XYZ file of C-alpha atoms in Angstrom:
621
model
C 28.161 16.783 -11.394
C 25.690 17.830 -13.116
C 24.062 14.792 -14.860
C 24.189 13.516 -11.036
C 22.319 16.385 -9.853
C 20.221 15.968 -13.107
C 18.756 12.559 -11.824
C 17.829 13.427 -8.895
C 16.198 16.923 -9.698
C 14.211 14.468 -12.529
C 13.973 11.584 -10.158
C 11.651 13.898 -7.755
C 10.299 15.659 -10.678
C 8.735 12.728 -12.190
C 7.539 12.013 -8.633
C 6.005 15.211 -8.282
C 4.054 14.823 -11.395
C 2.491 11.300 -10.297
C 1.311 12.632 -7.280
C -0.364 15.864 -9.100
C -1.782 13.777 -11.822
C -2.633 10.361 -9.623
C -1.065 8.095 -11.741
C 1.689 5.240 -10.799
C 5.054 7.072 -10.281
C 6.906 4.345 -12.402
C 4.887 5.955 -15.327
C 6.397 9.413 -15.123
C 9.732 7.861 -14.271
C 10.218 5.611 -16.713
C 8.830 7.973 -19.737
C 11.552 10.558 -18.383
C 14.530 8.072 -18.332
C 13.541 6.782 -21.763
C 13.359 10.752 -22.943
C 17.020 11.436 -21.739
C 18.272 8.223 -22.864
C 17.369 6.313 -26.101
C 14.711 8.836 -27.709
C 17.592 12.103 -27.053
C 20.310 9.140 -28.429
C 17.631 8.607 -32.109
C 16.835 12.098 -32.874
C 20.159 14.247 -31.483
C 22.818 11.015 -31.691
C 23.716 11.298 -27.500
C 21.879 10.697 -24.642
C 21.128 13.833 -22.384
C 22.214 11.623 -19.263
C 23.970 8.667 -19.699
C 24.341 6.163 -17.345
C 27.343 4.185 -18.099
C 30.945 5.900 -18.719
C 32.386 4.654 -21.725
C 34.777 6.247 -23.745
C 32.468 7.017 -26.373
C 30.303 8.611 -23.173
C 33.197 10.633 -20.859
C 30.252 12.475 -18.915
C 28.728 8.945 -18.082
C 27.273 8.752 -14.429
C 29.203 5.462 -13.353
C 31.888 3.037 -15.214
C 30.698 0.104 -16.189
C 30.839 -2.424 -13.029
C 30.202 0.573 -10.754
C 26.787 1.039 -12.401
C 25.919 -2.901 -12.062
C 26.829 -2.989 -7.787
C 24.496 0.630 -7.870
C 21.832 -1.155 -9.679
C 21.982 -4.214 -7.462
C 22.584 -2.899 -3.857
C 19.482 -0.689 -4.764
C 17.151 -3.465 -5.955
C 18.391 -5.119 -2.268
C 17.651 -2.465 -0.089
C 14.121 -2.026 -2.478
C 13.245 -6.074 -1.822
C 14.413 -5.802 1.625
C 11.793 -2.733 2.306
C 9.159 -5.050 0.307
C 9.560 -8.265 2.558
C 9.456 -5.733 5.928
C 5.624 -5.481 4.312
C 5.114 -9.358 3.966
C 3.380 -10.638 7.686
C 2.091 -14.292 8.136
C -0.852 -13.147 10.193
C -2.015 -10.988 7.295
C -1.892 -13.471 4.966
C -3.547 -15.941 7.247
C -6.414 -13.381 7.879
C -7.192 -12.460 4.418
C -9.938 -14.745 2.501
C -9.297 -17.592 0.816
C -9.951 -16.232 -2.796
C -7.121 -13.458 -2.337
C -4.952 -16.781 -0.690
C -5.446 -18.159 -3.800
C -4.936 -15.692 -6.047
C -1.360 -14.449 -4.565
C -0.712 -18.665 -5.066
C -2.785 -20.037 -7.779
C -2.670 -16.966 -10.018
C 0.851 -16.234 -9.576
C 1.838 -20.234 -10.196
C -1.398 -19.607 -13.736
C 1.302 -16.502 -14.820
C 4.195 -17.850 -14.198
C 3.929 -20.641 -16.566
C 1.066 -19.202 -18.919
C 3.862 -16.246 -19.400
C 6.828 -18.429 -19.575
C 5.184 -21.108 -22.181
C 3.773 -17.825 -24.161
C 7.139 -16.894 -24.278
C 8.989 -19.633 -25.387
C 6.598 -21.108 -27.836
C 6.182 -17.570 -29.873
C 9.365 -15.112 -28.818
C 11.370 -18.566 -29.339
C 13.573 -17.882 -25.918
C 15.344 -20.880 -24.003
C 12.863 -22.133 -21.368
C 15.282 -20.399 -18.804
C 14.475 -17.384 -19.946
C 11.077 -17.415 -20.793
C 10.219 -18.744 -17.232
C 12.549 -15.887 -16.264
C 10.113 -13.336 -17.695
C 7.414 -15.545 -16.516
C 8.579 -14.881 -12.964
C 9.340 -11.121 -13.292
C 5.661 -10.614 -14.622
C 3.614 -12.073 -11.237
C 4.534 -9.264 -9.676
C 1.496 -6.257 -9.830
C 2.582 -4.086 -6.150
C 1.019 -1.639 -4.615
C 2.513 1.339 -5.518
C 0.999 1.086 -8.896
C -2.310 -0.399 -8.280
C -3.138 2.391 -5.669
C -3.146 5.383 -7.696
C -5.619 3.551 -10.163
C -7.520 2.650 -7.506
C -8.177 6.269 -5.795
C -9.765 7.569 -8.639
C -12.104 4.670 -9.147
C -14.566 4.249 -5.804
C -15.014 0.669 -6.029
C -17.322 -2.350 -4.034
C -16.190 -3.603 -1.036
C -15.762 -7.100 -2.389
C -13.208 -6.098 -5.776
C -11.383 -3.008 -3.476
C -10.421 -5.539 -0.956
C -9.142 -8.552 -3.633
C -7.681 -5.705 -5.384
C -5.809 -3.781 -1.774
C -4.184 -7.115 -0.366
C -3.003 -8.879 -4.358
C -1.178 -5.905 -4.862
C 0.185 -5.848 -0.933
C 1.087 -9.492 -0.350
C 2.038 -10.812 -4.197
C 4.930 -7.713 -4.237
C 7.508 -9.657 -1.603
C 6.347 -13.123 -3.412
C 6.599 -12.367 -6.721
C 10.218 -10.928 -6.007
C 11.244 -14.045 -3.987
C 9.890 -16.209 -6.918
C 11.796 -13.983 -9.599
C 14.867 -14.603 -7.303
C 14.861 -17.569 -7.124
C 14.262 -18.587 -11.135
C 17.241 -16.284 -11.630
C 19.261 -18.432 -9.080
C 18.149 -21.470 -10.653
C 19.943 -20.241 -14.235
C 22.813 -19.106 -12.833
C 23.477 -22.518 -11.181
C 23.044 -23.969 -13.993
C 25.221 -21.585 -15.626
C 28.059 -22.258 -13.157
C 27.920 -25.921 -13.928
C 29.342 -24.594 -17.495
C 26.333 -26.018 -19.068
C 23.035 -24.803 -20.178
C 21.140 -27.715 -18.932
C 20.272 -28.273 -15.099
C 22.891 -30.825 -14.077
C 23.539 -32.332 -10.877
C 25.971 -29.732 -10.303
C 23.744 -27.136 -11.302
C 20.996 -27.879 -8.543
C 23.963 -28.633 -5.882
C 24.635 -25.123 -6.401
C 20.998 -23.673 -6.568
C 20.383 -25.352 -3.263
C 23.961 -23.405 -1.595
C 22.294 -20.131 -2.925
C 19.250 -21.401 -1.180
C 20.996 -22.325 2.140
C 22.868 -19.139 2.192
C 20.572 -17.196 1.129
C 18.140 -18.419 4.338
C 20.722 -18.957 6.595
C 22.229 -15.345 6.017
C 18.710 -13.876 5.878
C 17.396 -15.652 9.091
C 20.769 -15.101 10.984
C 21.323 -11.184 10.236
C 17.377 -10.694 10.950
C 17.855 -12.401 14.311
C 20.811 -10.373 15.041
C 19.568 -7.028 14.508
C 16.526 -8.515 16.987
C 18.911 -8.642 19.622
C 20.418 -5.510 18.882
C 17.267 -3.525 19.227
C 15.566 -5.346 22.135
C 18.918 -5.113 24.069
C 18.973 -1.366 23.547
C 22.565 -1.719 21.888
C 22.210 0.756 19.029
C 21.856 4.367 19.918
C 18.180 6.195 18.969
C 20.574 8.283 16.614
C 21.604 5.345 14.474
C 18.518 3.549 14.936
C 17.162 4.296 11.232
C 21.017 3.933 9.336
C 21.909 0.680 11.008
C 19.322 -1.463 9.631
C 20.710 0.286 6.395
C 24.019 -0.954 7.119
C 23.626 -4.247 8.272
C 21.197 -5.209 5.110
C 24.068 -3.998 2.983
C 26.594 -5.890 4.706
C 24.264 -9.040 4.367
C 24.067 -8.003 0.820
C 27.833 -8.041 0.364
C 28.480 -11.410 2.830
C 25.910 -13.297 1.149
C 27.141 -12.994 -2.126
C 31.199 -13.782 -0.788
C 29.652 -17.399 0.756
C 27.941 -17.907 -2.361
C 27.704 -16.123 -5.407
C 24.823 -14.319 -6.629
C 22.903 -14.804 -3.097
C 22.137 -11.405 -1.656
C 18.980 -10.616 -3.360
C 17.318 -13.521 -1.457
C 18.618 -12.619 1.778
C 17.476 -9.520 1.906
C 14.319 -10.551 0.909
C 14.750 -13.482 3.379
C 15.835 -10.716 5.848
C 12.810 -8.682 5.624
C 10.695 -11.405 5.779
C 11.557 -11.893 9.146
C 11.495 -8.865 10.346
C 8.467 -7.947 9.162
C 7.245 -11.239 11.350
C 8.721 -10.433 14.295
C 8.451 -8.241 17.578
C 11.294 -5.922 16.840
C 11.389 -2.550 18.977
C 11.444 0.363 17.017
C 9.938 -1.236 14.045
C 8.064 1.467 12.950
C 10.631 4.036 12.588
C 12.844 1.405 10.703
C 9.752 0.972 8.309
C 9.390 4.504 7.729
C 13.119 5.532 7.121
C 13.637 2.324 4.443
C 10.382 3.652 2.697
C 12.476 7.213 2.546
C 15.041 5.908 0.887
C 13.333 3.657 -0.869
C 11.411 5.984 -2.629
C 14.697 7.936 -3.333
C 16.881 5.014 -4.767
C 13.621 4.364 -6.825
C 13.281 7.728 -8.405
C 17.124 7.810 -9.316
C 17.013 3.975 -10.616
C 14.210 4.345 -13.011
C 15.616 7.503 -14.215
C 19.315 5.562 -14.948
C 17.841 2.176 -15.733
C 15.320 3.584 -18.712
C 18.247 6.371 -19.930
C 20.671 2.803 -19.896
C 18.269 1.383 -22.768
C 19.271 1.482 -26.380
C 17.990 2.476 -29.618
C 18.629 -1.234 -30.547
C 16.946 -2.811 -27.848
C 14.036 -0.470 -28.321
C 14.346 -1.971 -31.925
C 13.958 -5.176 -30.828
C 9.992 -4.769 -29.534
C 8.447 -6.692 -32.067
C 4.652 -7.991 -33.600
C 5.239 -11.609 -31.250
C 6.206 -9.799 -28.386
C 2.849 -7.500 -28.431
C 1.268 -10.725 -29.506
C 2.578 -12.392 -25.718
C 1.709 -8.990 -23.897
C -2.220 -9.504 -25.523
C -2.008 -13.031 -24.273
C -1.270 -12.238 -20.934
C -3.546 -9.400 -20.248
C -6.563 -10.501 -22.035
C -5.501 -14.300 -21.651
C -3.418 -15.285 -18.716
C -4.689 -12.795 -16.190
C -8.524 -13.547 -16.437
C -7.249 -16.978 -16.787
C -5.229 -16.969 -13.185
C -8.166 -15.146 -11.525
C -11.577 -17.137 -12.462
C -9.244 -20.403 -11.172
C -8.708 -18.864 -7.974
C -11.946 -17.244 -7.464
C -13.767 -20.137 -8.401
C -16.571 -20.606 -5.990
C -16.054 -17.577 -4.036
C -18.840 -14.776 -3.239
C -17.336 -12.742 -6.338
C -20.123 -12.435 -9.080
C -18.958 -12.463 -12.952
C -18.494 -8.601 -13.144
C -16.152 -8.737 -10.400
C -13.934 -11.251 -11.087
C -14.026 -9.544 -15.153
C -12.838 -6.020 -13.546
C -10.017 -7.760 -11.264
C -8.916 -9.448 -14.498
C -9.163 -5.733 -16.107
C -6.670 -4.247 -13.469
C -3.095 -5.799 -13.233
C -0.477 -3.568 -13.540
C 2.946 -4.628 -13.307
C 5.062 -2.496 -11.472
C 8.304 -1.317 -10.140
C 9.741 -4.757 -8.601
C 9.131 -6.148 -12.109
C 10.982 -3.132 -13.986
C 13.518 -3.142 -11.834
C 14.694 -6.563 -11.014
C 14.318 -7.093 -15.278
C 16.840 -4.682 -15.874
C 19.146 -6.084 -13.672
C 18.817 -9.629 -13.802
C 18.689 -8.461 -17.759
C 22.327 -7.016 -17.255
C 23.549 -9.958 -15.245
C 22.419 -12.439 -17.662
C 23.628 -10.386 -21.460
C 26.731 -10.243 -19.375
C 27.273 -13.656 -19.507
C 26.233 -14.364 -22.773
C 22.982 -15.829 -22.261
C 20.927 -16.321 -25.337
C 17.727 -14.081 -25.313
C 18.693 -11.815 -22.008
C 18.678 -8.959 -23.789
C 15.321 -8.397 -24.731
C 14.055 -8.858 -20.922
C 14.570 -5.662 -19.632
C 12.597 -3.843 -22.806
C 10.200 -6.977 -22.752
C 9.016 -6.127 -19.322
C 9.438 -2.802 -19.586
C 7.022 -3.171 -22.609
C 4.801 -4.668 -20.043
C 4.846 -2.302 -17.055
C 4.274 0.709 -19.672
C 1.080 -1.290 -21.557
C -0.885 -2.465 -18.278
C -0.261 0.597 -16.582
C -1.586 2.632 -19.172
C -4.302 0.627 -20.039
C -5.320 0.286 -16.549
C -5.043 4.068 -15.906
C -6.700 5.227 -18.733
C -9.579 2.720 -18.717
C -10.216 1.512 -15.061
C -12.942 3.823 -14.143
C -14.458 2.951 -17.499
C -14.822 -0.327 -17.246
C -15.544 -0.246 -13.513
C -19.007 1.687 -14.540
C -19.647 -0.597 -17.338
C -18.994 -3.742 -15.347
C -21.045 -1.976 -12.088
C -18.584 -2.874 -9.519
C -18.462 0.740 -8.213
C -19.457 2.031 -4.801
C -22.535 4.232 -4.783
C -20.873 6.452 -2.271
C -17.539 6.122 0.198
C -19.123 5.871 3.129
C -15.914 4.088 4.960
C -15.154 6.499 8.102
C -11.420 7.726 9.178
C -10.855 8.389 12.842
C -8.149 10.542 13.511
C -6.886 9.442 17.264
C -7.722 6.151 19.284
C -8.392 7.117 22.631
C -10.942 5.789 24.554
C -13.806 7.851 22.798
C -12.833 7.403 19.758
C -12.440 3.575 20.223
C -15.794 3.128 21.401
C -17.213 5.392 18.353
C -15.035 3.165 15.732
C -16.269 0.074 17.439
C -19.984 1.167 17.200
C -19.898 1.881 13.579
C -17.860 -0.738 12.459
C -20.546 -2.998 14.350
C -23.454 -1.413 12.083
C -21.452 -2.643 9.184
C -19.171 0.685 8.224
C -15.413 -0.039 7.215
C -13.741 1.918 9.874
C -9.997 3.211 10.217
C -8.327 4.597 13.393
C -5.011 6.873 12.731
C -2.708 7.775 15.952
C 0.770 7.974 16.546
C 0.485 6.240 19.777
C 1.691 2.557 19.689
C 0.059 1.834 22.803
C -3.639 2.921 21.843
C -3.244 1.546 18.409
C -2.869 -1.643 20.420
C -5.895 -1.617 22.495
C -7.928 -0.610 18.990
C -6.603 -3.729 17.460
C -7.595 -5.672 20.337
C -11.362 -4.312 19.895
C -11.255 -5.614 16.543
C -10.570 -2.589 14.906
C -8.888 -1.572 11.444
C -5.423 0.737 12.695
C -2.378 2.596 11.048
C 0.179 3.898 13.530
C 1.187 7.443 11.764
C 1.602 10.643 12.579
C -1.000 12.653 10.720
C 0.960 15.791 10.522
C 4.378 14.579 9.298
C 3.056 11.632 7.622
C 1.207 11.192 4.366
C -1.940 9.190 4.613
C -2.897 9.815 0.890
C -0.975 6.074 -0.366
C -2.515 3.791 2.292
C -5.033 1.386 0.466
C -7.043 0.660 3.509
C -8.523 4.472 3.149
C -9.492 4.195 -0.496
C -12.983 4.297 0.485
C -13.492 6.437 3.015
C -15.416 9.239 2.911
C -15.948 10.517 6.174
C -13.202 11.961 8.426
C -13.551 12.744 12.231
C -11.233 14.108 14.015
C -10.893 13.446 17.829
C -7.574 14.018 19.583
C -6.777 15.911 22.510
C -4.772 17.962 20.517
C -6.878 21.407 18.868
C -4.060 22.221 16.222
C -4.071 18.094 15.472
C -7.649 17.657 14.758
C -7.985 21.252 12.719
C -4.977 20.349 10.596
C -6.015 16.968 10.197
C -9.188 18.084 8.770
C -7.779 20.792 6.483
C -4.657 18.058 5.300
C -6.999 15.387 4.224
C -10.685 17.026 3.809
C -10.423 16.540 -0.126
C -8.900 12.733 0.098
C -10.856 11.493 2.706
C -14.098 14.017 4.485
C -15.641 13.951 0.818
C -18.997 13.292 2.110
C -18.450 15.015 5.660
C -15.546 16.326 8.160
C -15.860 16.930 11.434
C -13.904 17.653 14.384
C -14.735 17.749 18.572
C -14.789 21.101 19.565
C -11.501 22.963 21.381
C -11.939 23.599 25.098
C -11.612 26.991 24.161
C -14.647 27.234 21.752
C -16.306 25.427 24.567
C -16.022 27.749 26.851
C -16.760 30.900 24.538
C -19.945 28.958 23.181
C -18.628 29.097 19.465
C -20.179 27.198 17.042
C -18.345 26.339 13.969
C -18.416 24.512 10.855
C -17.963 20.857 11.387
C -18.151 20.854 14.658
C -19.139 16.972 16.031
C -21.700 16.396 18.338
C -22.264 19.747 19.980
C -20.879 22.916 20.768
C -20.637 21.205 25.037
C -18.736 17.858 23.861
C -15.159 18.816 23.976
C -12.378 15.829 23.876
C -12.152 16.076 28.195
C -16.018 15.210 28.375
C -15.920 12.304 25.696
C -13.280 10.856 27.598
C -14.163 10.851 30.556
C -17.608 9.521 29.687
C -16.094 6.721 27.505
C -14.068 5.699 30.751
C -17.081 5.364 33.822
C -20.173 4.685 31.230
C -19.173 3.177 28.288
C -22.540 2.337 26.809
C -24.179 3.632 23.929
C -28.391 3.820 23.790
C -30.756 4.095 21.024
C -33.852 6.280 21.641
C -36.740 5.908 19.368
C -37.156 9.057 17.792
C -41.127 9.896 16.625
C -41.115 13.498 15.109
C -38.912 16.305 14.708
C -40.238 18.160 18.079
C -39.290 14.751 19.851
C -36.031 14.704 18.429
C -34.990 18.490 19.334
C -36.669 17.638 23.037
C -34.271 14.372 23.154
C -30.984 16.112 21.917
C -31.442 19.009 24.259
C -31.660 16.267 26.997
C -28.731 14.268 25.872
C -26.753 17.517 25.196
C -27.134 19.059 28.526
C -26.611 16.177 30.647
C -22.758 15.912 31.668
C -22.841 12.474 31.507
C -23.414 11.470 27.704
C -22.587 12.796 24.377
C -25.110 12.773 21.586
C -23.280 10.498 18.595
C -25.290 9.388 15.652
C -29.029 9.094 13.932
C -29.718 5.383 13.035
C -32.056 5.195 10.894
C -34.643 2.384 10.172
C -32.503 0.616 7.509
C -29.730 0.370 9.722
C -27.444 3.513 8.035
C -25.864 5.710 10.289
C -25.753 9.110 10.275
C -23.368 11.344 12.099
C -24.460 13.939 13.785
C -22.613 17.579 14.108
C -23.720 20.734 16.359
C -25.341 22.627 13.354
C -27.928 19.995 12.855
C -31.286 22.098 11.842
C -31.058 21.030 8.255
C -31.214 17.134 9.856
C -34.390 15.210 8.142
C -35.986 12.391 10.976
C -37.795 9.853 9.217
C -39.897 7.268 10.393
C -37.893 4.440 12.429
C -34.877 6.856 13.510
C -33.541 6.047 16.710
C -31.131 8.770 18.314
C -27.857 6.988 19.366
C -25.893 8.455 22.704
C -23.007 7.525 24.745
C -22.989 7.549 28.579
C -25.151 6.844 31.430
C -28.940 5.703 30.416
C -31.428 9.153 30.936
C -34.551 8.746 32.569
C -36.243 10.244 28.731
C -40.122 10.704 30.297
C -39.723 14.464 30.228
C -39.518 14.002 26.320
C -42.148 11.574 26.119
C -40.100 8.613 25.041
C -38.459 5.590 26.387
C -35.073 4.076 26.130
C -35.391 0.673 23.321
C -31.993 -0.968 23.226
C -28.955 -1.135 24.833
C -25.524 -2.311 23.718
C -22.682 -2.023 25.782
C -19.553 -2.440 23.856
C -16.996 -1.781 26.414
């Protein structure tokens, strides 16, 4: 009981610490299991926690095969969560450089890593193209943390935001299906790929697909028929992945890990009601199975494979950071709109990450298990790996980013909490005067008409949910806040001021402070341009106008005008160069400079009595 209790408690310890310190949480994990385990086995001759009952280990967590269907029904569900993340239309929208990297690079690594490993650890070419495979894999939920502390370009963020999104499902599918490949062979009792051996890769193949697609399509059916009560909505997706798990594997051994991946795939590619929720409960529990698994699967490690980290294998993790990688990305960026320094700093930053460490250990297991030469040193190979590029991407990515000058002078990307009308229009505006702009609501259906306005979304609920480990906000800098709800936008502002309203947060003003003609700090606009009036103006004259602006005394005659008038909503200052600059009610400290237009929403104003006319129009409605 209480080693059980023990992972956990250190499982969401170790979690705790990665989100106080902003490093990847497979760092703190891993460092923990490895305390507990092998380092407490060296210096006091037990582990603290070990996984494994044994008779030399009575207080083990699980015998032995119970702790090998643990490990592997938790890398499933893991995978399975991964390909719900994998969508065709992403991958068709991102540039070709990033196409090429997640194909190209990944094809550069896995044979650069597998030849590196076979020619100088001396491992069967099974095995080294094993390891090969595992290492493709970087993931996002180690390249983000890195990332938020380093404010880079445009250009390397994005290359950087969709590798480490898209190449996660891929690499695992790839790693898959090596590991298939040497088991067929395996079950053709020989070590070489017989006839027999690929007649069996291609049934784990069929299965796998045909189980994947089939169980996907079911639980389709299922959801758009409204057969599964709301209640069991979130648990039986659970269910049924496990039971694919389980049937794939009885049709043909050693299948389930590529249906579920196969599984989420199509999911993730399809219309399926409730989607969102699903998403949201498998990255729950995904995050719990992967704070007790690193725990277990580090503490499982021994002394003696610790031992066997050598000089060669250092020598193959040098070769593939400071070799392999730069290698895998100058092919793939060749003759993109990447300069030198940006291609060098996305060779700098690939961290391996959680799919790697885990599917090693237990394809490491699987393998040793059946007495294949070399399997033993994968899971403390890669684990070597994910510990070294993590580190040395943590400790030195902001580093090199300055040296290399791929860093943003400022985060000037802009957050909109809600998508209503109003706030549509004011995303659409700025992300037409070339600022990255992300709109945050809970409701599906204005989320939808966002995206159809060309507009960067996430469906979330900013309260409950945690905005703080999405990588299409890692530079913003501005947050505005404009629900209908009061408590919404003021929470919203105090939640994520620090992550995300670095460089300004604002809110509309309450009805309330409307009506009591209350000014307060960061209110947007004006104290008279509640949520009610923005709307409403957005819906019957959805136009915004730039004024020329020629001194300050024209500008304070033209914003009383625009202020006043219940038909438009003062919104921005443009200035000559084409920056925007929001404007809030407490504006006295505002500098006009030659070429500043004033930028309002609503109906066009007759603007003689301030001595100016209107210059452009754009209606973006």
């Amino acid at each position: 009981m209480v080693e059980l209790a023990g992972v956990v408690i250190l499982g969401v310890l170790a979690q705790w610490i990665a989100w106080r310190t902003r490093v990847p949480a497979i760092l703190p994990l891993i460092v923990m299991g490895l305390c507990i385990g092998p380092i407490a086995e060296y210096y006091f001759g037990h582990k603290f926690i070990d996984p494994v009952y044994s008779a030399h280990s009575p207080h083990g967590l699980f015998p032995q095969h119970s702790f090998f269907h643990f490990i592997e029904l938790s890398i499933g569900i893991i995978l399975f969560e991964g390909g719900l993340t994998l969508r065709r239309k992403e991958i068709a929208e991102v540039g070709p450089s990033i196409l090429r990297l997640i194909t190209l690079g990944s094809l550069v690594t896995f044979i650069g890593a597998g030849l590196a490993a076979y020619f100088i650890l001396g491992l069967s070419l099974q095995v080294a193209f094993l390891f090969g495979s595992l290492v493709i894999v970087t993931g996002p939920t180690v390249i983000a943390p890195i990332l938020r502390n380093v404010p880079l370009n445009k250009n390397v963020g994005t290359v950087l935001k969709w590798e480490g999104i898209l190449i996660d499902p891929i690499g695992a599918l790839a790693a898959v299906l090596v590991f298939e490949f040497i088991l067929a062979g395996l079950a053709g009792h020989t070590a070489q790929f017989t006839q027999e051996a690929f007649i069996n890769f291609f049934q784990i193949l069929f299965t796998g697909f045909a189980v994947g697609f089939g169980m996907a399509y079911f639980l389709y059916v299922m959801l758009k028929n409204k057969l599964i009560p709301h209640y069991l909505i979130h648990v039986f997706p659970l269910a049924l992945v496990l039971g694919a798990f389980v049937l794939s594997n009885i049709v043909a051994h050693d299948s389930g890990l590529l249906t579920v991946v196969v599984m989420g795939m199509t999911l993730g590619n399809m219309e399926v009601p409730h989607f969102k929720n699903i998403l949201d409960f498998k990255e729950s529990i995904t995050i719990l199975l992967i704070s007790i698994l690193f725990i277990v699967l580090s503490a499982n490690i021994n002394v003696e494979q610790l031992m066997l980290i050598n000089v060669p294998m250092l020598i193959v993790f040098a070769i593939l950071v400071f070799v392999i990688r730069p290698l895998g990305v100058f092919l793939s960026t060749h003759k993109s709109a990447l300069n030198v320094n940006e291609k060098l700093f996305i060779s700098w930053v690939g961290p391996r990450g959680i799919v790697a460490a885990g599917i090693a250990s237990l394809f490491g297991l699987k393998l040793t298990a059946q007495g294949v030469p070399g399997a033993e040193i994968i899971a403390p190979f890669v684990f070597l790996v994910v510990l070294g590029t993590v580190i040395l991407n943590a400790t030195t990515a902001r580093f090199m980013a300055r040296i290399l000058k791929v860093t943003l002078a400022a985060s000037d990307g802009v957050i909109i909490i809600g998508a209503s009308a109003g706030a549509r229009l004011i995303g659409k505006y700025l992300k037409d005067n070339g600022r990255q702009v992300v709109l945050v609501d809970r409701s599906a259906a204005s989320i939808k008409k966002a995206k159809a306005m060309g507009l960067e979304c996430i469906e979330e609920d900013v309260i409950a949910g945690d905005l703080t480990e999405r990588f299409e906000l890692l530079s913003v800098g501005y947050l505005l806040a404009l629900t209908s709800n009061d408590y919404v936008n003021a929470t919203a502002c105090e939640k994520y001021q620090d992550n995300f309203g670095e460089n300004g947060t604002y809110r509309i003003i309450s009805e309330e402070e409307k009506l009591k003609d209350v000014l307060v700090d960061q209110t947007l606009f004006s104290s008279k341009d509640d949520i009610l009036k923005l709307t409403e103006i957005a819906r019957y004259y959805p136009t915004f106008h730039e004024v020329p602006i020629q001194s300050r005394a024209h500008y304070d005659k033209l914003i009383e005008l625009v202020i006043n008038d219940p038909k438009t909503v003062p919104t921005f200052i443009k200035r000559a160069d084409g920056k925007i600059w929001i404007l809030e009610a407490k504006s006295d400290s505002l500098k006009i400079k030659e070429g500043d237009k004033l930028v309002y929403l609503g109906e066009a104003l007759n603007t003689d009595s301030a001595n100016v006319e209107t210059n452009t129009e754009s209606d973006i409605s």
